[in-house]
Amino acid sequence: MSPVWTFLVGLIILGGFCWYFITEIPLRKRLIGSALTILLVAFCIDSCVPPDQKIQFGLDLRGGSSFLIRLVKDGEAEITPSMQDQAVEVIRKRVDKFGVGEPVITPQGSDRILVQIPGLDGDRIIQAREQLQKVAKLEFKLVHPQSDSLVRQIESGEAFIEPEWELKTYKDEIRGKEVEVKLLVRKKADLSGDTVSRAGAFFDTRGYGVMLGFNSEGAKKFADLTTAHVRDRFAIVLDGEVQSAPEIQEPITGGQATITGRFTEEEARSLSSVLENPLATPVVLEEERSVSSTLGSDSIKSGVFAGLIGLAFTLVFVLVYYQFAGIIAIIGLIVNIVMLFGIMAMFNFVLTLPGIAGIILTIGMAIDANVLIYERLREEMAAGKSIKAAIQSGYDKAFSAIFDANVTTLITSAILFWKASGSVRGFAVTLTVGIIASMFSALLVTRNLFAWSVETGLLKRITMLNLIPKRIFDFLGKRRLAITFSTLLIVGSVALFWVRGEKNFGIDFKGGDLVVLHPANPVNESAVRDVIAPLGFGDVVIQRQSTLEKVSISIRAPFETGDRIVKTLMEKMPEAAFELEGVEKVGPTVGRELATGSLVALALGLVGILVYVTIRFEFAFAVGALVALIHDIVITIGLLSLLGRELSLIMVGAILTIAGYSINDTIVVFDRIREGIAMGQKGSLIDIMNRSINETLGRTILTGGTTLVSVLALYIWGGPVLNDFALAILAGIVIGTYSSIYVASPVVLWWSKASRKNLRHEVRKTEEAKAAVVKA
């Protein structure tokens, strides 16, 4: 679909949403809701169908390499934007030689360049790395005066190439068509590129051209050459390739020259960039991440299999537990998934391996809104309301909890998208789109289906299983014991993390090399260690990792040692028939920056949540949510440290996801406490809090259980890359569920007493102010 039609359909859908929420006429509301659902689903399916708009796979799924290159300062001279742009052009020409489709070459910051090359395997990865780090070599070489005739004689065998000359192929434009022209040029440069002081494109009556200036040494040499070779051609050669071969029309003695010809504006600017000697200074490869196409294929299979297992469990559970209402929830979940993939295809989002994890997590969390609504619906029916009134009231009362819980998760997703790198950013994208889609499907699609079912007489009564006991547990009565227990866990986690020190961090943060090798024949890790030990690289970690179909060996080693390790293993253990499947290289500078960026992302996430909860609730609730959140993060990191897992960039995504999940669970409890206070429920503040926790206990157990099983499938079948990620999420779900009950509410109670503020009075005053604004 064209961008114009996409924009128009988007406007229609937006207008439909506004109309849906404004209108109060039930039939019109149902018709608009149905039209919106059909239109949006059809639009999303259409976005996925055309070949040119299918979802793009990231390098970690289709195979390829990503390189982060830093330009090095020459003395005191700073790297300028023009120098960075010139380097991009030179690198682009080098990458084009590999003949791969759709490489991505973009500036990063002020002195770095990100290069992503799909489809590289084995030796080509090493070749690409060497090419990207090579200093550009710019040379000026004279073309033989009888080049054309000699080339014809050489090709026919009538003449031979003399030792001081070589044959070069040059792409020229003749009569509007690009043709390959062969030139006979000197082997030795007549003038080196470092004599060029400046260059730039210009336009005059003759069309586009290039102006260049030489330093004093270059000006003298150029004057002598042009004087002696008027009407001869002069080849401009970069990295051994002829870029242009203009004719010397007259002696040039002023230290400046112009090159004219059949240039387009782009060609003139490109040639001027070449002439200013880009990449003349060394470059440093600061980060490299390579994945073979076979490993990418295995990752897709593992991720899809884990996702299907999680989806199957969720569908069966919802259908059995909520029966007819479960069918409606399943339809909403299908709409959710269609929207997720459709939006990703529509906006050309790239699906990465962490992105698959985001989809799986979305499947587990998508049921959360439905559980909130259905548990409210159960309460309304128990109060004796009719089906129609119970559905209306259930959705209305669940809305604030769904909205607040999802917005806080979106805050962490937005910060993760902002601060993270490509693959983890893919996780943030899928999680964000999934949350938006789940809110639409739960609040509009399922509500509309209920409305049609009731009006047509298809639904006359709602039955659900009820496996959660109706006892009132005294959770707040155990608050001192729980806080003591949590304090011990936090102190232990911090102490353990401190003792392990640098061992807590993976190569993303401390720098280093990680290579993944697949042996065609079984290999023992101790044998691999014996081969590597004589190299003297010190702290080398060797691990066996398994996917659904094969076993691989991962080796973590100091920075810039991975290539030598791979070469040694292939030479000393030929019987293993190693195949290089993945490479990661992270320099110490990038590692420090990633660590700093991760801390900033985490801090911003905490501040964002604190501000939002303060605005929507009260400051006491914000303090409770923040303490519970920090509690969950610290203990999760401590557990990972205890299990010997390393913190990586993907783990930062997991920790921020835990923060989102933790606050999600806490917000649901806080929303019920706020509601109880606003309605003037009898009893002390402790009684209201206990009642609220018990009223939401069913939702907490059901949502936690479905999400836990989905992530457990990811942990078991998702492959080694996502194993640590899934483990962190599993721990976070369990710890987050505990903290929302035993930590968040006691802290709110303690803070309200310590600040000497009447929480009842503050909540009622805020709710009255909101009601006044709505009425106005």
PDB file of N, CA and C in Angstrom, residues 75-151:
ATOM      1  N   GLY A  75      46.644  13.631  15.653  1.00  0.00           N
ATOM      2  CA  GLY A  75      47.217  14.684  16.494  1.00  0.00           C
ATOM      3  C   GLY A  75      46.107  15.384  17.265  1.00  0.00           C
ATOM      4  N   GLU A  76      46.085  16.721  17.138  1.00  0.00           N
ATOM      5  CA  GLU A  76      45.089  17.519  17.839  1.00  0.00           C
ATOM      6  C   GLU A  76      43.833  17.757  17.003  1.00  0.00           C
ATOM      7  N   ALA A  77      43.883  17.383  15.731  1.00  0.00           N
ATOM      8  CA  ALA A  77      42.750  17.648  14.838  1.00  0.00           C
ATOM      9  C   ALA A  77      41.548  16.788  15.240  1.00  0.00           C
ATOM     10  N   GLU A  78      40.384  17.418  15.366  1.00  0.00           N
ATOM     11  CA  GLU A  78      39.164  16.717  15.717  1.00  0.00           C
ATOM     12  C   GLU A  78      38.541  16.083  14.474  1.00  0.00           C
ATOM     13  N   ILE A  79      37.764  15.022  14.692  1.00  0.00           N
ATOM     14  CA  ILE A  79      37.031  14.386  13.604  1.00  0.00           C
ATOM     15  C   ILE A  79      35.818  15.265  13.274  1.00  0.00           C
ATOM     16  N   THR A  80      35.732  15.721  12.052  1.00  0.00           N
ATOM     17  CA  THR A  80      34.643  16.611  11.637  1.00  0.00           C
ATOM     18  C   THR A  80      33.532  15.790  10.969  1.00  0.00           C
ATOM     19  N   PRO A  81      32.308  16.341  10.888  1.00  0.00           N
ATOM     20  CA  PRO A  81      31.216  15.636  10.192  1.00  0.00           C
ATOM     21  C   PRO A  81      31.557  15.301   8.747  1.00  0.00           C
ATOM     22  N   SER A  82      32.285  16.200   8.059  1.00  0.00           N
ATOM     23  CA  SER A  82      32.633  15.927   6.667  1.00  0.00           C
ATOM     24  C   SER A  82      33.604  14.754   6.566  1.00  0.00           C
ATOM     25  N   MET A  83      34.532  14.660   7.523  1.00  0.00           N
ATOM     26  CA  MET A  83      35.462  13.534   7.532  1.00  0.00           C
ATOM     27  C   MET A  83      34.708  12.224   7.763  1.00  0.00           C
ATOM     28  N   GLN A  84      33.719  12.284   8.646  1.00  0.00           N
ATOM     29  CA  GLN A  84      32.920  11.091   8.927  1.00  0.00           C
ATOM     30  C   GLN A  84      32.119  10.675   7.684  1.00  0.00           C
ATOM     31  N   ASP A  85      31.544  11.663   6.995  1.00  0.00           N
ATOM     32  CA  ASP A  85      30.780  11.364   5.775  1.00  0.00           C
ATOM     33  C   ASP A  85      31.674  10.774   4.691  1.00  0.00           C
ATOM     34  N   GLN A  86      32.889  11.317   4.587  1.00  0.00           N
ATOM     35  CA  GLN A  86      33.820  10.800   3.581  1.00  0.00           C
ATOM     36  C   GLN A  86      34.196   9.349   3.886  1.00  0.00           C
ATOM     37  N   ALA A  87      34.403   9.070   5.179  1.00  0.00           N
ATOM     38  CA  ALA A  87      34.748   7.705   5.581  1.00  0.00           C
ATOM     39  C   ALA A  87      33.603   6.752   5.257  1.00  0.00           C
ATOM     40  N   VAL A  88      32.361   7.201   5.450  1.00  0.00           N
ATOM     41  CA  VAL A  88      31.190   6.385   5.124  1.00  0.00           C
ATOM     42  C   VAL A  88      31.210   6.004   3.642  1.00  0.00           C
ATOM     43  N   GLU A  89      31.544   6.984   2.779  1.00  0.00           N
ATOM     44  CA  GLU A  89      31.566   6.714   1.334  1.00  0.00           C
ATOM     45  C   GLU A  89      32.642   5.704   0.962  1.00  0.00           C
ATOM     46  N   VAL A  90      33.829   5.834   1.555  1.00  0.00           N
ATOM     47  CA  VAL A  90      34.904   4.881   1.259  1.00  0.00           C
ATOM     48  C   VAL A  90      34.514   3.487   1.732  1.00  0.00           C
ATOM     49  N   ILE A  91      33.961   3.401   2.942  1.00  0.00           N
ATOM     50  CA  ILE A  91      33.557   2.101   3.480  1.00  0.00           C
ATOM     51  C   ILE A  91      32.448   1.491   2.625  1.00  0.00           C
ATOM     52  N   ARG A  92      31.535   2.324   2.145  1.00  0.00           N
ATOM     53  CA  ARG A  92      30.451   1.826   1.302  1.00  0.00           C
ATOM     54  C   ARG A  92      31.020   1.159   0.034  1.00  0.00           C
ATOM     55  N   LYS A  93      32.019   1.799  -0.565  1.00  0.00           N
ATOM     56  CA  LYS A  93      32.642   1.229  -1.769  1.00  0.00           C
ATOM     57  C   LYS A  93      33.308  -0.106  -1.452  1.00  0.00           C
ATOM     58  N   ARG A  94      33.930  -0.210  -0.284  1.00  0.00           N
ATOM     59  CA  ARG A  94      34.587  -1.463   0.091  1.00  0.00           C
ATOM     60  C   ARG A  94      33.553  -2.563   0.337  1.00  0.00           C
ATOM     61  N   VAL A  95      32.467  -2.206   0.997  1.00  0.00           N
ATOM     62  CA  VAL A  95      31.423  -3.194   1.298  1.00  0.00           C
ATOM     63  C   VAL A  95      30.758  -3.671   0.010  1.00  0.00           C
ATOM     64  N   ASP A  96      30.573  -2.773  -0.959  1.00  0.00           N
ATOM     65  CA  ASP A  96      29.927  -3.141  -2.221  1.00  0.00           C
ATOM     66  C   ASP A  96      30.678  -4.255  -2.934  1.00  0.00           C
ATOM     67  N   LYS A  97      31.982  -4.354  -2.689  1.00  0.00           N
ATOM     68  CA  LYS A  97      32.787  -5.384  -3.343  1.00  0.00           C
ATOM     69  C   LYS A  97      32.394  -6.791  -2.893  1.00  0.00           C
ATOM     70  N   PHE A  98      31.744  -6.911  -1.719  1.00  0.00           N
ATOM     71  CA  PHE A  98      31.348  -8.229  -1.231  1.00  0.00           C
ATOM     72  C   PHE A  98      30.104  -8.744  -1.950  1.00  0.00           C
ATOM     73  N   GLY A  99      29.424  -7.856  -2.691  1.00  0.00           N
ATOM     74  CA  GLY A  99      28.261  -8.266  -3.474  1.00  0.00           C
ATOM     75  C   GLY A  99      27.080  -8.707  -2.641  1.00  0.00           C
ATOM     76  N   VAL A 100      26.935  -8.180  -1.415  1.00  0.00           N
ATOM     77  CA  VAL A 100      25.807  -8.549  -0.555  1.00  0.00           C
ATOM     78  C   VAL A 100      24.671  -7.551  -0.739  1.00  0.00           C
ATOM     79  N   GLY A 101      23.466  -7.991  -0.418  1.00  0.00           N
ATOM     80  CA  GLY A 101      22.314  -7.121  -0.579  1.00  0.00           C
ATOM     81  C   GLY A 101      22.017  -6.326   0.673  1.00  0.00           C
ATOM     82  N   GLU A 102      21.623  -5.101   0.508  1.00  0.00           N
ATOM     83  CA  GLU A 102      21.129  -4.217   1.565  1.00  0.00           C
ATOM     84  C   GLU A 102      22.075  -4.055   2.754  1.00  0.00           C
ATOM     85  N   PRO A 103      23.344  -3.707   2.524  1.00  0.00           N
ATOM     86  CA  PRO A 103      24.196  -3.381   3.682  1.00  0.00           C
ATOM     87  C   PRO A 103      23.752  -2.053   4.288  1.00  0.00           C
ATOM     88  N   VAL A 104      23.967  -1.906   5.588  1.00  0.00           N
ATOM     89  CA  VAL A 104      23.615  -0.667   6.290  1.00  0.00           C
ATOM     90  C   VAL A 104      24.904  -0.027   6.775  1.00  0.00           C
ATOM     91  N   ILE A 105      25.154   1.218   6.349  1.00  0.00           N
ATOM     92  CA  ILE A 105      26.369   1.940   6.740  1.00  0.00           C
ATOM     93  C   ILE A 105      25.938   3.328   7.191  1.00  0.00           C
ATOM     94  N   THR A 106      25.982   3.583   8.482  1.00  0.00           N
ATOM     95  CA  THR A 106      25.476   4.846   9.012  1.00  0.00           C
ATOM     96  C   THR A 106      26.431   5.433  10.050  1.00  0.00           C
ATOM     97  N   PRO A 107      26.535   6.775  10.096  1.00  0.00           N
ATOM     98  CA  PRO A 107      27.333   7.414  11.161  1.00  0.00           C
ATOM     99  C   PRO A 107      26.689   7.176  12.521  1.00  0.00           C
ATOM    100  N   GLN A 108      27.537   7.045  13.551  1.00  0.00           N
ATOM    101  CA  GLN A 108      27.075   6.894  14.933  1.00  0.00           C
ATOM    102  C   GLN A 108      27.822   7.910  15.784  1.00  0.00           C
ATOM    103  N   GLY A 109      27.080   8.840  16.389  1.00  0.00           N
ATOM    104  CA  GLY A 109      27.748   9.863  17.176  1.00  0.00           C
ATOM    105  C   GLY A 109      28.587  10.756  16.292  1.00  0.00           C
ATOM    106  N   SER A 110      29.709  11.240  16.829  1.00  0.00           N
ATOM    107  CA  SER A 110      30.544  12.193  16.092  1.00  0.00           C
ATOM    108  C   SER A 110      31.774  11.562  15.439  1.00  0.00           C
ATOM    109  N   ASP A 111      32.145  10.337  15.850  1.00  0.00           N
ATOM    110  CA  ASP A 111      33.382   9.766  15.308  1.00  0.00           C
ATOM    111  C   ASP A 111      33.300   8.267  15.045  1.00  0.00           C
ATOM    112  N   ARG A 112      32.083   7.723  14.969  1.00  0.00           N
ATOM    113  CA  ARG A 112      31.935   6.283  14.747  1.00  0.00           C
ATOM    114  C   ARG A 112      31.063   6.009  13.527  1.00  0.00           C
ATOM    115  N   ILE A 113      31.217   4.807  12.985  1.00  0.00           N
ATOM    116  CA  ILE A 113      30.433   4.361  11.831  1.00  0.00           C
ATOM    117  C   ILE A 113      29.969   2.934  12.107  1.00  0.00           C
ATOM    118  N   LEU A 114      28.664   2.712  11.946  1.00  0.00           N
ATOM    119  CA  LEU A 114      28.103   1.375  12.118  1.00  0.00           C
ATOM    120  C   LEU A 114      27.944   0.737  10.744  1.00  0.00           C
ATOM    121  N   VAL A 115      28.507  -0.454  10.594  1.00  0.00           N
ATOM    122  CA  VAL A 115      28.438  -1.185   9.326  1.00  0.00           C
ATOM    123  C   VAL A 115      27.762  -2.529   9.585  1.00  0.00           C
ATOM    124  N   GLN A 116      26.641  -2.775   8.901  1.00  0.00           N
ATOM    125  CA  GLN A 116      25.939  -4.047   9.031  1.00  0.00           C
ATOM    126  C   GLN A 116      25.905  -4.719   7.661  1.00  0.00           C
ATOM    127  N   ILE A 117      26.494  -5.914   7.582  1.00  0.00           N
ATOM    128  CA  ILE A 117      26.607  -6.632   6.310  1.00  0.00           C
ATOM    129  C   ILE A 117      25.920  -7.986   6.455  1.00  0.00           C
ATOM    130  N   PRO A 118      24.789  -8.195   5.781  1.00  0.00           N
ATOM    131  CA  PRO A 118      24.109  -9.496   5.883  1.00  0.00           C
ATOM    132  C   PRO A 118      24.815 -10.564   5.058  1.00  0.00           C
ATOM    133  N   GLY A 119      24.613 -11.809   5.470  1.00  0.00           N
ATOM    134  CA  GLY A 119      25.046 -12.936   4.647  1.00  0.00           C
ATOM    135  C   GLY A 119      26.516 -13.271   4.659  1.00  0.00           C
ATOM    136  N   LEU A 120      27.266 -12.818   5.658  1.00  0.00           N
ATOM    137  CA  LEU A 120      28.699 -13.161   5.715  1.00  0.00           C
ATOM    138  C   LEU A 120      28.907 -14.384   6.598  1.00  0.00           C
ATOM    139  N   ASP A 121      29.785 -15.265   6.157  1.00  0.00           N
ATOM    140  CA  ASP A 121      30.118 -16.453   6.931  1.00  0.00           C
ATOM    141  C   ASP A 121      31.625 -16.678   6.914  1.00  0.00           C
ATOM    142  N   GLY A 122      32.138 -17.281   7.985  1.00  0.00           N
ATOM    143  CA  GLY A 122      33.510 -17.779   8.028  1.00  0.00           C
ATOM    144  C   GLY A 122      34.576 -16.801   7.584  1.00  0.00           C
ATOM    145  N   ASP A 123      35.292 -17.187   6.512  1.00  0.00           N
ATOM    146  CA  ASP A 123      36.437 -16.408   6.040  1.00  0.00           C
ATOM    147  C   ASP A 123      36.036 -15.013   5.574  1.00  0.00           C
ATOM    148  N   ARG A 124      34.822 -14.875   5.057  1.00  0.00           N
ATOM    149  CA  ARG A 124      34.390 -13.566   4.557  1.00  0.00           C
ATOM    150  C   ARG A 124      34.239 -12.565   5.702  1.00  0.00           C
ATOM    151  N   ILE A 125      33.934 -13.056   6.912  1.00  0.00           N
ATOM    152  CA  ILE A 125      33.855 -12.163   8.075  1.00  0.00           C
ATOM    153  C   ILE A 125      35.244 -11.584   8.356  1.00  0.00           C
ATOM    154  N   ILE A 126      36.259 -12.441   8.348  1.00  0.00           N
ATOM    155  CA  ILE A 126      37.637 -11.990   8.586  1.00  0.00           C
ATOM    156  C   ILE A 126      38.067 -11.032   7.487  1.00  0.00           C
ATOM    157  N   GLN A 127      37.721 -11.352   6.235  1.00  0.00           N
ATOM    158  CA  GLN A 127      38.067 -10.491   5.106  1.00  0.00           C
ATOM    159  C   GLN A 127      37.413  -9.126   5.239  1.00  0.00           C
ATOM    160  N   ALA A 128      36.132  -9.119   5.655  1.00  0.00           N
ATOM    161  CA  ALA A 128      35.417  -7.853   5.816  1.00  0.00           C
ATOM    162  C   ALA A 128      36.059  -7.013   6.914  1.00  0.00           C
ATOM    163  N   ARG A 129      36.455  -7.674   8.002  1.00  0.00           N
ATOM    164  CA  ARG A 129      37.081  -6.954   9.106  1.00  0.00           C
ATOM    165  C   ARG A 129      38.386  -6.291   8.657  1.00  0.00           C
ATOM    166  N   GLU A 130      39.176  -7.020   7.881  1.00  0.00           N
ATOM    167  CA  GLU A 130      40.441  -6.461   7.397  1.00  0.00           C
ATOM    168  C   GLU A 130      40.211  -5.293   6.457  1.00  0.00           C
ATOM    169  N   GLN A 131      39.230  -5.424   5.581  1.00  0.00           N
ATOM    170  CA  GLN A 131      38.937  -4.357   4.628  1.00  0.00           C
ATOM    171  C   GLN A 131      38.465  -3.083   5.326  1.00  0.00           C
ATOM    172  N   LEU A 132      37.651  -3.266   6.354  1.00  0.00           N
ATOM    173  CA  LEU A 132      37.081  -2.101   7.032  1.00  0.00           C
ATOM    174  C   LEU A 132      38.126  -1.351   7.855  1.00  0.00           C
ATOM    175  N   GLN A 133      39.138  -2.060   8.335  1.00  0.00           N
ATOM    176  CA  GLN A 133      40.163  -1.408   9.154  1.00  0.00           C
ATOM    177  C   GLN A 133      41.319  -0.845   8.329  1.00  0.00           C
ATOM    178  N   LYS A 134      41.366  -1.187   7.049  1.00  0.00           N
ATOM    179  CA  LYS A 134      42.498  -0.781   6.212  1.00  0.00           C
ATOM    180  C   LYS A 134      42.466   0.719   5.934  1.00  0.00           C
ATOM    181  N   VAL A 135      43.614   1.366   6.056  1.00  0.00           N
ATOM    182  CA  VAL A 135      43.717   2.797   5.752  1.00  0.00           C
ATOM    183  C   VAL A 135      43.527   2.995   4.252  1.00  0.00           C
ATOM    184  N   ALA A 136      42.746   4.002   3.873  1.00  0.00           N
ATOM    185  CA  ALA A 136      42.502   4.259   2.453  1.00  0.00           C
ATOM    186  C   ALA A 136      43.784   4.740   1.782  1.00  0.00           C
ATOM    187  N   LYS A 137      44.054   4.216   0.600  1.00  0.00           N
ATOM    188  CA  LYS A 137      45.253   4.591  -0.136  1.00  0.00           C
ATOM    189  C   LYS A 137      44.839   5.321  -1.409  1.00  0.00           C
ATOM    190  N   LEU A 138      45.101   6.626  -1.441  1.00  0.00           N
ATOM    191  CA  LEU A 138      44.757   7.460  -2.595  1.00  0.00           C
ATOM    192  C   LEU A 138      46.025   7.765  -3.387  1.00  0.00           C
ATOM    193  N   GLU A 139      45.972   7.525  -4.708  1.00  0.00           N
ATOM    194  CA  GLU A 139      47.141   7.730  -5.563  1.00  0.00           C
ATOM    195  C   GLU A 139      46.731   8.366  -6.895  1.00  0.00           C
ATOM    196  N   PHE A 140      47.675   9.104  -7.499  1.00  0.00           N
ATOM    197  CA  PHE A 140      47.502   9.637  -8.849  1.00  0.00           C
ATOM    198  C   PHE A 140      48.514   8.932  -9.749  1.00  0.00           C
ATOM    199  N   LYS A 141      48.019   8.325 -10.856  1.00  0.00           N
ATOM    200  CA  LYS A 141      48.894   7.571 -11.750  1.00  0.00           C
ATOM    201  C   LYS A 141      48.636   7.995 -13.196  1.00  0.00           C
ATOM    202  N   LEU A 142      49.729   8.158 -13.939  1.00  0.00           N
ATOM    203  CA  LEU A 142      49.590   8.486 -15.351  1.00  0.00           C
ATOM    204  C   LEU A 142      49.054   7.294 -16.141  1.00  0.00           C
ATOM    205  N   VAL A 143      48.191   7.594 -17.114  1.00  0.00           N
ATOM    206  CA  VAL A 143      47.692   6.576 -18.043  1.00  0.00           C
ATOM    207  C   VAL A 143      48.613   6.578 -19.266  1.00  0.00           C
ATOM    208  N   HIS A 144      48.924   5.402 -19.770  1.00  0.00           N
ATOM    209  CA  HIS A 144      49.816   5.295 -20.946  1.00  0.00           C
ATOM    210  C   HIS A 144      49.229   6.100 -22.112  1.00  0.00           C
ATOM    211  N   PRO A 145      50.064   6.885 -22.810  1.00  0.00           N
ATOM    212  CA  PRO A 145      49.558   7.705 -23.921  1.00  0.00           C
ATOM    213  C   PRO A 145      48.834   6.879 -24.989  1.00  0.00           C
ATOM    214  N   GLN A 146      49.278   5.668 -25.263  1.00  0.00           N
ATOM    215  CA  GLN A 146      48.620   4.796 -26.255  1.00  0.00           C
ATOM    216  C   GLN A 146      47.812   3.694 -25.560  1.00  0.00           C
ATOM    217  N   SER A 147      47.160   4.044 -24.466  1.00  0.00           N
ATOM    218  CA  SER A 147      46.448   3.051 -23.664  1.00  0.00           C
ATOM    219  C   SER A 147      45.426   2.259 -24.480  1.00  0.00           C
ATOM    220  N   ASP A 148      44.574   2.943 -25.243  1.00  0.00           N
ATOM    221  CA  ASP A 148      43.487   2.250 -25.952  1.00  0.00           C
ATOM    222  C   ASP A 148      44.004   1.222 -26.939  1.00  0.00           C
ATOM    223  N   SER A 149      45.000   1.625 -27.762  1.00  0.00           N
ATOM    224  CA  SER A 149      45.522   0.705 -28.783  1.00  0.00           C
ATOM    225  C   SER A 149      46.312  -0.431 -28.144  1.00  0.00           C
ATOM    226  N   LEU A 150      47.078  -0.112 -27.094  1.00  0.00           N
ATOM    227  CA  LEU A 150      47.862  -1.154 -26.428  1.00  0.00           C
ATOM    228  C   LEU A 150      46.963  -2.185 -25.744  1.00  0.00           C
ATOM    229  N   VAL A 151      45.864  -1.704 -25.167  1.00  0.00           N
ATOM    230  CA  VAL A 151      44.930  -2.630 -24.499  1.00  0.00           C
ATOM    231  C   VAL A 151      44.378  -3.615 -25.527  1.00  0.00           C
TER     232      VAL A 151
END
